[in-house]
PDB file of C-alpha atoms and ligand atoms in Angstrom:
ATOM      1  CA  MET A   1     -95.407  63.813  91.114  1.00 91.00           C
ATOM      2  CA  THR A   2     -98.373  61.908  92.468  1.00 96.00           C
ATOM      3  CA  LEU A   3     -98.641  58.127  92.187  1.00 97.00           C
ATOM      4  CA  LEU A   4    -101.174  58.566  89.379  1.00 98.00           C
ATOM      5  CA  GLU A   5     -98.915  60.972  87.474  1.00 98.00           C
ATOM      6  CA  THR A   6     -95.971  58.623  87.897  1.00 98.00           C
ATOM      7  CA  ALA A   7     -97.968  55.571  86.788  1.00 98.00           C
ATOM      8  CA  SER A   8     -99.347  57.466  83.768  1.00 98.00           C
ATOM      9  CA  ALA A   9     -95.889  58.642  82.736  1.00 98.00           C
ATOM     10  CA  VAL A  10     -94.214  55.248  83.018  1.00 98.00           C
ATOM     11  CA  ARG A  11     -97.101  53.633  81.143  1.00 98.00           C
ATOM     12  CA  GLU A  12     -95.907  55.487  78.037  1.00 98.00           C
ATOM     13  CA  ASN A  13     -92.714  53.400  78.191  1.00 98.00           C
ATOM     14  CA  ALA A  14     -94.501  50.047  78.277  1.00 98.00           C
ATOM     15  CA  HIS A  15     -93.222  47.487  75.788  1.00 99.00           C
ATOM     16  CA  ALA A  16     -96.491  45.943  74.659  1.00 98.00           C
ATOM     17  CA  PRO A  17     -96.180  45.222  70.919  1.00 98.00           C
ATOM     18  CA  TYR A  18     -98.176  41.970  71.205  1.00 98.00           C
ATOM     19  CA  SER A  19    -101.164  42.877  73.368  1.00 98.00           C
ATOM     20  CA  LYS A  20    -100.985  46.631  72.593  1.00 98.00           C
ATOM     21  CA  PHE A  21    -102.221  47.003  76.177  1.00 98.00           C
ATOM     22  CA  LYS A  22     -99.919  49.415  77.994  1.00 98.00           C
ATOM     23  CA  VAL A  23     -99.980  49.362  81.787  1.00 98.00           C
ATOM     24  CA  GLY A  24     -98.251  51.617  84.302  1.00 98.00           C
ATOM     25  CA  ALA A  25     -97.813  51.065  88.018  1.00 98.00           C
ATOM     26  CA  ALA A  26     -96.398  53.270  90.739  1.00 98.00           C
ATOM     27  CA  LEU A  27     -95.959  52.579  94.408  1.00 98.00           C
ATOM     28  CA  ARG A  28     -94.945  54.618  97.402  1.00 98.00           C
ATOM     29  CA  ALA A  29     -92.675  52.703  99.731  1.00 98.00           C
ATOM     30  CA  ALA A  30     -92.611  53.130 103.505  1.00 97.00           C
ATOM     31  CA  SER A  31     -89.525  55.343 103.057  1.00 98.00           C
ATOM     32  CA  GLY A  32     -91.642  57.775 101.009  1.00 98.00           C
ATOM     33  CA  LYS A  33     -89.786  57.007  97.793  1.00 98.00           C
ATOM     34  CA  ILE A  34     -91.892  56.358  94.694  1.00 98.00           C
ATOM     35  CA  TYR A  35     -91.081  53.509  92.316  1.00 98.00           C
ATOM     36  CA  ALA A  36     -92.535  52.892  88.876  1.00 98.00           C
ATOM     37  CA  GLY A  37     -92.918  49.994  86.470  1.00 98.00           C
ATOM     38  CA  CYS A  38     -94.537  49.181  83.139  1.00 99.00           C
ATOM     39  CA  ASN A  39     -95.334  45.936  81.402  1.00 98.00           C
ATOM     40  CA  VAL A  40     -92.510  44.488  79.330  1.00 98.00           C
ATOM     41  CA  GLU A  41     -93.724  41.870  76.881  1.00 98.00           C
ATOM     42  CA  ASN A  42     -91.619  39.309  75.056  1.00 98.00           C
ATOM     43  CA  VAL A  43     -92.009  37.462  71.770  1.00 98.00           C
ATOM     44  CA  ALA A  44     -91.885  34.329  73.934  1.00 98.00           C
ATOM     45  CA  TYR A  45     -95.170  35.393  75.521  1.00 98.00           C
ATOM     46  CA  PRO A  46     -94.835  33.805  79.009  1.00 97.00           C
ATOM     47  CA  GLU A  47     -91.603  35.735  79.538  1.00 98.00           C
ATOM     48  CA  GLY A  48     -93.452  39.050  79.633  1.00 98.00           C
ATOM     49  CA  THR A  49     -93.735  40.894  82.919  1.00 98.00           C
ATOM     50  CA  CYS A  50     -96.513  43.041  84.357  1.00 98.00           C
ATOM     51  CA  ALA A  51     -96.264  46.685  85.350  1.00 98.00           C
ATOM     52  CA  GLU A  52     -96.768  45.859  89.026  1.00 98.00           C
ATOM     53  CA  ALA A  53     -93.903  43.359  88.939  1.00 98.00           C
ATOM     54  CA  GLY A  54     -91.657  46.031  87.428  1.00 98.00           C
ATOM     55  CA  ALA A  55     -92.512  48.553  90.124  1.00 98.00           C
ATOM     56  CA  ILE A  56     -91.883  45.974  92.835  1.00 98.00           C
ATOM     57  CA  ALA A  57     -88.539  44.990  91.310  1.00 98.00           C
ATOM     58  CA  ALA A  58     -87.538  48.678  91.199  1.00 98.00           C
ATOM     59  CA  MET A  59     -88.547  49.073  94.838  1.00 98.00           C
ATOM     60  CA  VAL A  60     -86.477  46.130  96.011  1.00 98.00           C
ATOM     61  CA  ALA A  61     -83.524  47.240  93.894  1.00 98.00           C
ATOM     62  CA  GLY A  62     -83.877  50.683  95.471  1.00 98.00           C
ATOM     63  CA  GLY A  63     -83.547  49.258  98.957  1.00 98.00           C
ATOM     64  CA  ASP A  64     -87.184  49.343 100.072  1.00 98.00           C
ATOM     65  CA  THR A  65     -89.295  46.368 101.061  1.00 98.00           C
ATOM     66  CA  THR A  66     -92.609  47.806 102.256  1.00 98.00           C
ATOM     67  CA  ILE A  67     -95.378  49.104  99.995  1.00 98.00           C
ATOM     68  CA  ALA A  68     -97.416  51.904 101.587  1.00 98.00           C
ATOM     69  CA  GLU A  69     -99.672  52.545  98.588  1.00 98.00           C
ATOM     70  CA  ILE A  70     -99.881  51.398  94.974  1.00 98.00           C
ATOM     71  CA  ALA A  71    -101.618  52.631  91.823  1.00 98.00           C
ATOM     72  CA  VAL A  72    -102.110  51.002  88.425  1.00 98.00           C
ATOM     73  CA  ILE A  73    -103.374  52.542  85.182  1.00 98.00           C
ATOM     74  CA  ALA A  74    -104.370  51.244  81.760  1.00 98.00           C
ATOM     75  CA  ASP A  75    -106.595  52.197  78.842  1.00 98.00           C
ATOM     76  CA  SER A  76    -109.331  49.780  79.870  1.00 97.00           C
ATOM     77  CA  PRO A  77    -113.141  50.040  79.986  1.00 97.00           C
ATOM     78  CA  GLN A  78    -113.031  49.478  83.753  1.00 97.00           C
ATOM     79  CA  PRO A  79    -110.207  50.288  86.184  1.00 97.00           C
ATOM     80  CA  VAL A  80    -107.572  47.692  85.429  1.00 92.00           C
ATOM     81  CA  SER A  81    -107.516  44.711  87.762  1.00 92.00           C
ATOM     82  CA  PRO A  82    -104.124  43.222  88.721  1.00 97.00           C
ATOM     83  CA  CYS A  83    -103.619  39.605  87.648  1.00 97.00           C
ATOM     84  CA  GLY A  84    -103.465  36.841  90.224  1.00 96.00           C
ATOM     85  CA  GLY A  85     -99.686  36.639  90.138  1.00 97.00           C
ATOM     86  CA  CYS A  86     -99.345  40.368  90.743  1.00 98.00           C
ATOM     87  CA  ARG A  87    -101.785  40.217  93.641  1.00 98.00           C
ATOM     88  CA  GLN A  88     -99.492  37.664  95.269  1.00 97.00           C
ATOM     89  CA  LYS A  89     -96.417  39.767  94.473  1.00 98.00           C
ATOM     90  CA  ILE A  90     -98.017  42.881  95.992  1.00 98.00           C
ATOM     91  CA  ALA A  91     -99.072  40.907  99.093  1.00 97.00           C
ATOM     92  CA  GLU A  92     -95.445  39.890  99.652  1.00 97.00           C
ATOM     93  CA  PHE A  93     -94.563  43.524 100.409  1.00 98.00           C
ATOM     94  CA  ALA A  94     -97.832  45.124 101.561  1.00 98.00           C
ATOM     95  CA  ALA A  95    -100.062  44.763 104.608  1.00 97.00           C
ATOM     96  CA  GLY A  96    -103.649  43.721 103.938  1.00 96.00           C
ATOM     97  CA  ASP A  97    -105.025  47.203 104.567  1.00 98.00           C
ATOM     98  CA  VAL A  98    -102.758  48.900 102.023  1.00 98.00           C
ATOM     99  CA  THR A  99    -104.704  50.898  99.442  1.00 98.00           C
ATOM    100  CA  VAL A 100    -104.583  49.800  95.813  1.00 98.00           C
ATOM    101  CA  THR A 101    -105.972  52.389  93.400  1.00 98.00           C
ATOM    102  CA  LEU A 102    -106.932  51.203  89.939  1.00 98.00           C
ATOM    103  CA  HIS A 103    -107.336  53.756  87.152  1.00 98.00           C
ATOM    104  CA  THR A 104    -108.427  54.026  83.554  1.00 98.00           C
ATOM    105  CA  THR A 105    -106.847  56.591  81.266  1.00 98.00           C
ATOM    106  CA  ASP A 106    -110.349  58.139  81.034  1.00 98.00           C
ATOM    107  CA  GLY A 107    -110.271  59.052  84.704  1.00 97.00           C
ATOM    108  CA  ALA A 108    -112.339  56.240  86.234  1.00 98.00           C
ATOM    109  CA  ILE A 109    -111.026  55.146  89.622  1.00 98.00           C
ATOM    110  CA  MET A 110    -111.565  52.122  91.813  1.00 98.00           C
ATOM    111  CA  GLN A 111    -110.023  51.983  95.248  1.00 98.00           C
ATOM    112  CA  THR A 112    -109.524  48.657  96.996  1.00 98.00           C
ATOM    113  CA  THR A 113    -107.104  46.959  99.374  1.00 98.00           C
ATOM    114  CA  VAL A 114    -104.532  44.206  99.176  1.00 98.00           C
ATOM    115  CA  SER A 115    -106.635  41.841 101.318  1.00 97.00           C
ATOM    116  CA  ALA A 116    -109.756  42.489  99.227  1.00 98.00           C
ATOM    117  CA  LEU A 117    -107.796  41.635  96.069  1.00 98.00           C
ATOM    118  CA  LEU A 118    -106.306  38.484  97.546  1.00 97.00           C
ATOM    119  CA  PRO A 119    -108.463  37.026 100.314  1.00 96.00           C
ATOM    120  CA  GLY A 120    -107.108  33.953 102.092  1.00 90.00           C
ATOM    121  CA  SER A 121    -103.635  34.517 100.720  1.00 89.00           C
ATOM    122  CA  PHE A 122    -100.858  32.050 101.352  1.00 89.00           C
ATOM    123  CA  ASP A 123     -98.349  33.640 103.699  1.00 87.00           C
ATOM    124  CA  VAL A 124     -95.355  32.684 105.817  1.00 90.00           C
ATOM    125  CA  ASP A 125     -97.536  31.621 108.798  1.00 91.00           C
ATOM    126  CA  TYR A 126     -98.556  28.498 106.866  1.00 94.00           C
ATOM    127  CA  MET A 127     -94.902  27.470 106.899  1.00 95.00           C
ATOM    128  CA  SER A 128     -94.510  27.701 110.675  1.00 95.00           C
ATOM    129  CA  ARG A 129     -93.998  23.916 111.065  1.00 95.00           C
ATOM    130  CA  VAL A 130     -91.114  23.818 108.638  1.00 90.00           C
TER     131      VAL A 130
HETATM  132  N1  THU B   1    -100.819  43.590  82.593  1.00 80.71           N
HETATM  133  C1  THU B   1    -100.157  44.314  83.551  1.00 80.71           C
HETATM  134  O1  THU B   1     -99.021  44.752  83.333  1.00 80.71           O
HETATM  135  N2  THU B   1    -100.789  44.534  84.718  1.00 80.71           N
HETATM  136  C2  THU B   1    -102.067  44.209  84.991  1.00 80.71           C
HETATM  137  O2  THU B   1    -102.567  44.523  86.074  1.00 80.71           O
HETATM  138  C3  THU B   1    -102.861  43.492  83.995  1.00 80.71           C
HETATM  139  C4  THU B   1    -102.126  43.023  82.796  1.00 80.71           C
HETATM  140  C5  THU B   1    -100.161  43.401  81.280  1.00 80.71           C
HETATM  141  C6  THU B   1     -99.614  42.042  80.996  1.00 80.71           C
HETATM  142  C7  THU B   1     -99.579  42.057  79.471  1.00 80.71           C
HETATM  143  O3  THU B   1     -98.378  42.696  79.047  1.00 80.71           O
HETATM  144  C8  THU B   1    -100.750  42.940  79.100  1.00 80.71           C
HETATM  145  O4  THU B   1    -101.072  43.685  80.254  1.00 80.71           O
HETATM  146  C9  THU B   1    -101.975  42.178  78.609  1.00 80.71           C
HETATM  147  O5  THU B   1    -102.314  41.171  79.500  1.00 80.71           O
END
């Protein structure tokens, strides 16, 4: 399965009874393995998690730590844009030039990169005096 097919399939499993906005994410790790995640909402709203966070958690649990490529899909008017927290989470495991492909369920596509999504990101270099 392609990243898009994987993200579309896992999106069906999203638990989004509050927003009704189902999101799927799939990433290919440096090992070549593909990991998927969907949003999992909670009645205590801040406890919900995004699709990207789920895919990253699956990747780390699966023994990988480097994202080679990532795709996200939702039924949105424009290709769905990862939230700020997810941009930081993706940047933890992806180089700046890694491709992020954002999809709508209608077939619209926007391709960008990790550094374009999160310019000036805080990274471990800022902690070099610690
Ligand atoms: N959401 C994601 O899972 N990923 C995104 O990139 C954008 C937003 C989820 C969080 C929440 O469950 C729902 O979409 C509405 O914000």
